[in-house]
Amino acid sequence: MFDLSSYNTFNLHVSAREGIEIKCTEDLLALDLPLSEPYIILGGGSDVLFTEDFDGLVLINRILGIDVQKVELSPSTVPLNELDQAELFYEVRVGGGVVLDDLIVGLLQHGICGLENLSLIPGTVGAAPIQNIGAYGVEIGDFISSLETINLRTGEKRIFTHDECQFGYRYSIFKEPEFRSFFITHVNLRLSNSFVPQQNYAGFQSKEFKDAFAMRDRVISLRNEKLPNPKYVGNAGSFFKNPYVSKETVEKLQDAYEGKVPCYLLEDGNYKLAAGWLIDKAQCRGLRHGQVGTWGKQALVIVNLGNAKPHEVVALARYVSAEVKSKFGIDLVPEVRLYGKHGELAWDQI
Ligand code: FAD
Ligand code: EPU
């Protein structure tokens, strides 16, 4: 038995039949591929919910290493008299097991910017492309030039280009069943030394940021105000994704709530609503059922308030989504990945 308690940020006491830390690509190739038993790939376990013990092998990505290469521009691109102030570009190759926030700090200390709005998001660099993590107007996919993977079904190495990853809101091709066997060993990022403040997020618009560290500090203080630290309160961040709805749905809601419904217009004319707002308005913020609850400062986060059992988390998630459905007629879909005894489960299977 392999104890998964410290490998899931919900801090649930669950186990797997076996667990192995993968420290280099060769560790993966040394496995008897294709694996004959069910397996799950894990990074930091900050976006997963184990609904029971897992009867299979857990592969924990601990591949480290950060390699920074300056990208040479052809001399004709930059006039000689502007070379001193020229923007420099970097190709950064990162082991999938590196902790994302350690990478962000390390890069900033070397004057390499771009990822500062993603500060403090838990988890590993290898997991970040899976759901194209995002916060405060920035998504990791915007910086990914390619991903290096090994297909656990065949043992073959494959590089995915940026376009092949098909990044979207909390989406990449790796969420599709036929791409879940690709273990991301390394992530290649294209970054630069120029700080361009990304201030689309409502709370940032009237602020001035003198450098990327100032942006990072603001992001960290905002996150600390709203989100529980999994070190002290078990959680996996937003439990549900923000739902997409039609213009008509938004108009009706705006009428009912005096135009105060937070929403974001999408390119196709539909809108993204804030699931946290819907849950809040369905009277589900800060509620407590036994050892589980929703966070008082951000209703979208389900928390383990002590020694919760997996089925309590599932029951609360079901309750919250049913309340939202009953009040607004809107379906919530989990962002968190769900796992049962034999592997990944769909929302309607738990
Ligand atoms: P895990 O939870 O270990 O894995 C997540 C999924 O990716 C699983 O399906 C797993 O099988 C797969 N996977 C992991 N590593 C690999 C790999 N190397 N190759 C292939 N598949 C892999 N997310 C955001 O987008 N924005 C936020 O602002 C945000 N805030 C959060 C705040 C808190 C407090 C918490 C707890 C979570 C938050 N999250 C957020 C969710 C989470 O941090 C991210 O999804 C993160 O990328 C998960 O990384 P991980 O290493 O913990 O992945
Ligand atoms: N709101 C409420 N009540 C609540 C929660 C939110 O009224 O209980 C309102 C807020 O006042 C705000 C709106 O809803 O007007 C949106 O809230 P917030 O800015 O906190 O962002 P979010 O949409 O709830 C998303 C991501 C977060 C990410 C933040 C910041 C999703 C599912 N979640 O949350 O990502 O950190 O934006 O960019 O897209 C995660 O994915 O795990 C995660 C934490």
PDB file of C-alpha atoms in Angstrom, residues 162-285:
ATOM      1  CA  HIS A 162       2.110  24.813 -28.987  1.00  0.00           C
ATOM      2  CA  ASP A 163      -0.672  24.467 -31.569  1.00  0.00           C
ATOM      3  CA  GLU A 164      -0.990  20.713 -31.076  1.00  0.00           C
ATOM      4  CA  CYS A 165      -1.768  21.281 -27.376  1.00  0.00           C
ATOM      5  CA  GLN A 166      -5.007  23.112 -28.341  1.00  0.00           C
ATOM      6  CA  PHE A 167      -4.983  25.306 -25.239  1.00  0.00           C
ATOM      7  CA  GLY A 168      -8.297  26.791 -24.113  1.00  0.00           C
ATOM      8  CA  TYR A 169      -9.925  27.875 -20.863  1.00  0.00           C
ATOM      9  CA  ARG A 170      -8.901  25.145 -18.373  1.00  0.00           C
ATOM     10  CA  TYR A 171      -8.338  22.886 -21.381  1.00  0.00           C
ATOM     11  CA  SER A 172      -5.673  21.165 -23.440  1.00  0.00           C
ATOM     12  CA  ILE A 173      -5.707  18.081 -25.649  1.00  0.00           C
ATOM     13  CA  PHE A 174      -4.266  16.105 -22.700  1.00  0.00           C
ATOM     14  CA  LYS A 175      -7.718  16.096 -21.104  1.00  0.00           C
ATOM     15  CA  GLU A 176      -9.021  13.871 -23.893  1.00  0.00           C
ATOM     16  CA  PRO A 177      -9.080  10.139 -23.001  1.00  0.00           C
ATOM     17  CA  GLU A 178      -6.742   9.124 -25.859  1.00  0.00           C
ATOM     18  CA  PHE A 179      -4.111  11.675 -24.735  1.00  0.00           C
ATOM     19  CA  ARG A 180      -4.143  10.886 -21.022  1.00  0.00           C
ATOM     20  CA  SER A 181      -1.331   8.340 -21.444  1.00  0.00           C
ATOM     21  CA  PHE A 182       1.188  11.080 -22.368  1.00  0.00           C
ATOM     22  CA  PHE A 183       3.482  11.808 -19.422  1.00  0.00           C
ATOM     23  CA  ILE A 184       4.833  15.361 -19.725  1.00  0.00           C
ATOM     24  CA  THR A 185       8.517  15.117 -18.864  1.00  0.00           C
ATOM     25  CA  HIS A 186       9.641  18.634 -19.870  1.00  0.00           C
ATOM     26  CA  VAL A 187       7.993  21.950 -20.684  1.00  0.00           C
ATOM     27  CA  ASN A 188       9.625  24.452 -23.060  1.00  0.00           C
ATOM     28  CA  LEU A 189       8.707  28.081 -22.414  1.00  0.00           C
ATOM     29  CA  ARG A 190       9.384  31.198 -24.474  1.00  0.00           C
ATOM     30  CA  LEU A 191       9.918  34.193 -22.172  1.00  0.00           C
ATOM     31  CA  SER A 192      11.628  37.558 -22.244  1.00  0.00           C
ATOM     32  CA  ASN A 193      13.321  40.164 -20.072  1.00  0.00           C
ATOM     33  CA  SER A 194      10.650  42.750 -20.744  1.00  0.00           C
ATOM     34  CA  PHE A 195       7.956  43.311 -18.100  1.00  0.00           C
ATOM     35  CA  VAL A 196       4.590  43.961 -19.760  1.00  0.00           C
ATOM     36  CA  PRO A 197       2.034  44.268 -16.929  1.00  0.00           C
ATOM     37  CA  GLN A 198      -1.061  42.161 -17.608  1.00  0.00           C
ATOM     38  CA  GLN A 199      -3.815  44.164 -15.944  1.00  0.00           C
ATOM     39  CA  ASN A 200      -7.019  42.769 -17.465  1.00  0.00           C
ATOM     40  CA  TYR A 201      -8.177  41.493 -14.088  1.00  0.00           C
ATOM     41  CA  ALA A 202     -10.727  43.926 -12.636  1.00  0.00           C
ATOM     42  CA  GLY A 203      -8.780  44.550  -9.404  1.00  0.00           C
ATOM     43  CA  PHE A 204      -5.579  45.490 -11.293  1.00  0.00           C
ATOM     44  CA  GLN A 205      -6.861  48.109 -13.705  1.00  0.00           C
ATOM     45  CA  SER A 206      -6.241  51.236 -11.675  1.00  0.00           C
ATOM     46  CA  LYS A 207      -2.901  50.069 -10.253  1.00  0.00           C
ATOM     47  CA  GLU A 208       0.645  50.788 -11.318  1.00  0.00           C
ATOM     48  CA  PHE A 209       3.258  48.068 -11.209  1.00  0.00           C
ATOM     49  CA  LYS A 210       6.867  49.202 -11.322  1.00  0.00           C
ATOM     50  CA  ASP A 211       8.212  45.745 -12.103  1.00  0.00           C
ATOM     51  CA  ALA A 212       7.335  42.067 -12.250  1.00  0.00           C
ATOM     52  CA  PHE A 213       8.092  41.608  -8.536  1.00  0.00           C
ATOM     53  CA  ALA A 214       5.458  44.251  -7.702  1.00  0.00           C
ATOM     54  CA  MET A 215       2.938  42.339  -9.797  1.00  0.00           C
ATOM     55  CA  ARG A 216       3.910  39.085  -8.094  1.00  0.00           C
ATOM     56  CA  ASP A 217       3.486  40.693  -4.639  1.00  0.00           C
ATOM     57  CA  ARG A 218      -0.001  41.963  -5.553  1.00  0.00           C
ATOM     58  CA  VAL A 219      -1.049  38.570  -6.904  1.00  0.00           C
ATOM     59  CA  ILE A 220       0.221  36.835  -3.780  1.00  0.00           C
ATOM     60  CA  SER A 221      -1.601  39.186  -1.421  1.00  0.00           C
ATOM     61  CA  LEU A 222      -4.846  38.829  -3.391  1.00  0.00           C
ATOM     62  CA  ARG A 223      -4.575  35.054  -3.406  1.00  0.00           C
ATOM     63  CA  ASN A 224      -3.805  34.957   0.307  1.00  0.00           C
ATOM     64  CA  GLU A 225      -6.862  37.126   0.997  1.00  0.00           C
ATOM     65  CA  LYS A 226      -9.246  34.879  -0.957  1.00  0.00           C
ATOM     66  CA  LEU A 227      -7.908  31.337  -1.112  1.00  0.00           C
ATOM     67  CA  PRO A 228      -7.173  28.859   1.683  1.00  0.00           C
ATOM     68  CA  ASN A 229      -3.597  27.596   1.988  1.00  0.00           C
ATOM     69  CA  PRO A 230      -3.722  23.809   1.476  1.00  0.00           C
ATOM     70  CA  LYS A 231      -0.943  23.434   4.062  1.00  0.00           C
ATOM     71  CA  TYR A 232      -3.524  24.313   6.731  1.00  0.00           C
ATOM     72  CA  VAL A 233      -6.918  23.730   5.064  1.00  0.00           C
ATOM     73  CA  GLY A 234      -7.236  20.900   2.551  1.00  0.00           C
ATOM     74  CA  ASN A 235      -8.586  22.012  -0.844  1.00  0.00           C
ATOM     75  CA  ALA A 236      -7.904  21.819  -4.575  1.00  0.00           C
ATOM     76  CA  GLY A 237      -8.601  25.431  -5.567  1.00  0.00           C
ATOM     77  CA  SER A 238     -11.732  26.104  -7.629  1.00  0.00           C
ATOM     78  CA  PHE A 239     -13.761  22.910  -7.485  1.00  0.00           C
ATOM     79  CA  PHE A 240     -15.831  23.806 -10.567  1.00  0.00           C
ATOM     80  CA  LYS A 241     -15.022  25.585 -13.816  1.00  0.00           C
ATOM     81  CA  ASN A 242     -16.684  28.885 -14.620  1.00  0.00           C
ATOM     82  CA  PRO A 243     -19.648  27.995 -16.887  1.00  0.00           C
ATOM     83  CA  TYR A 244     -20.248  29.318 -20.394  1.00  0.00           C
ATOM     84  CA  VAL A 245     -23.780  30.601 -21.002  1.00  0.00           C
ATOM     85  CA  SER A 246     -25.693  32.419 -23.734  1.00  0.00           C
ATOM     86  CA  LYS A 247     -26.215  36.185 -24.020  1.00  0.00           C
ATOM     87  CA  GLU A 248     -29.929  35.677 -23.217  1.00  0.00           C
ATOM     88  CA  THR A 249     -29.104  33.900 -19.945  1.00  0.00           C
ATOM     89  CA  VAL A 250     -26.801  36.743 -18.914  1.00  0.00           C
ATOM     90  CA  GLU A 251     -29.368  39.388 -19.829  1.00  0.00           C
ATOM     91  CA  LYS A 252     -32.008  37.713 -17.649  1.00  0.00           C
ATOM     92  CA  LEU A 253     -29.580  37.460 -14.761  1.00  0.00           C
ATOM     93  CA  GLN A 254     -28.477  41.092 -15.136  1.00  0.00           C
ATOM     94  CA  ASP A 255     -32.151  42.159 -15.004  1.00  0.00           C
ATOM     95  CA  ALA A 256     -32.686  40.174 -11.829  1.00  0.00           C
ATOM     96  CA  TYR A 257     -29.467  41.434 -10.134  1.00  0.00           C
ATOM     97  CA  GLU A 258     -29.493  45.098 -11.229  1.00  0.00           C
ATOM     98  CA  GLY A 259     -26.646  44.635 -13.739  1.00  0.00           C
ATOM     99  CA  LYS A 260     -24.234  43.444 -11.043  1.00  0.00           C
ATOM    100  CA  VAL A 261     -23.536  39.939 -12.333  1.00  0.00           C
ATOM    101  CA  PRO A 262     -19.799  39.397 -12.929  1.00  0.00           C
ATOM    102  CA  CYS A 263     -19.382  38.019 -16.464  1.00  0.00           C
ATOM    103  CA  TYR A 264     -16.882  37.986 -19.304  1.00  0.00           C
ATOM    104  CA  LEU A 265     -17.813  38.290 -22.985  1.00  0.00           C
ATOM    105  CA  LEU A 266     -16.302  35.518 -25.124  1.00  0.00           C
ATOM    106  CA  GLU A 267     -15.250  35.744 -28.779  1.00  0.00           C
ATOM    107  CA  ASP A 268     -18.252  33.664 -29.920  1.00  0.00           C
ATOM    108  CA  GLY A 269     -20.785  36.028 -28.295  1.00  0.00           C
ATOM    109  CA  ASN A 270     -21.438  33.764 -25.295  1.00  0.00           C
ATOM    110  CA  TYR A 271     -20.426  34.698 -21.767  1.00  0.00           C
ATOM    111  CA  LYS A 272     -18.405  33.134 -18.976  1.00  0.00           C
ATOM    112  CA  LEU A 273     -20.054  33.455 -15.586  1.00  0.00           C
ATOM    113  CA  ALA A 274     -18.315  33.295 -12.200  1.00  0.00           C
ATOM    114  CA  ALA A 275     -19.248  29.949 -10.638  1.00  0.00           C
ATOM    115  CA  GLY A 276     -18.216  31.370  -7.241  1.00  0.00           C
ATOM    116  CA  TRP A 277     -20.792  34.144  -7.599  1.00  0.00           C
ATOM    117  CA  LEU A 278     -23.535  31.623  -8.564  1.00  0.00           C
ATOM    118  CA  ILE A 279     -22.684  29.407  -5.575  1.00  0.00           C
ATOM    119  CA  ASP A 280     -22.612  32.438  -3.301  1.00  0.00           C
ATOM    120  CA  LYS A 281     -26.021  33.649  -4.545  1.00  0.00           C
ATOM    121  CA  ALA A 282     -27.388  30.115  -4.084  1.00  0.00           C
ATOM    122  CA  GLN A 283     -26.591  30.605  -0.361  1.00  0.00           C
ATOM    123  CA  CYS A 284     -23.774  28.078  -0.411  1.00  0.00           C
ATOM    124  CA  ARG A 285     -20.813  30.261   0.602  1.00  0.00           C
TER     125      ARG A 285
END
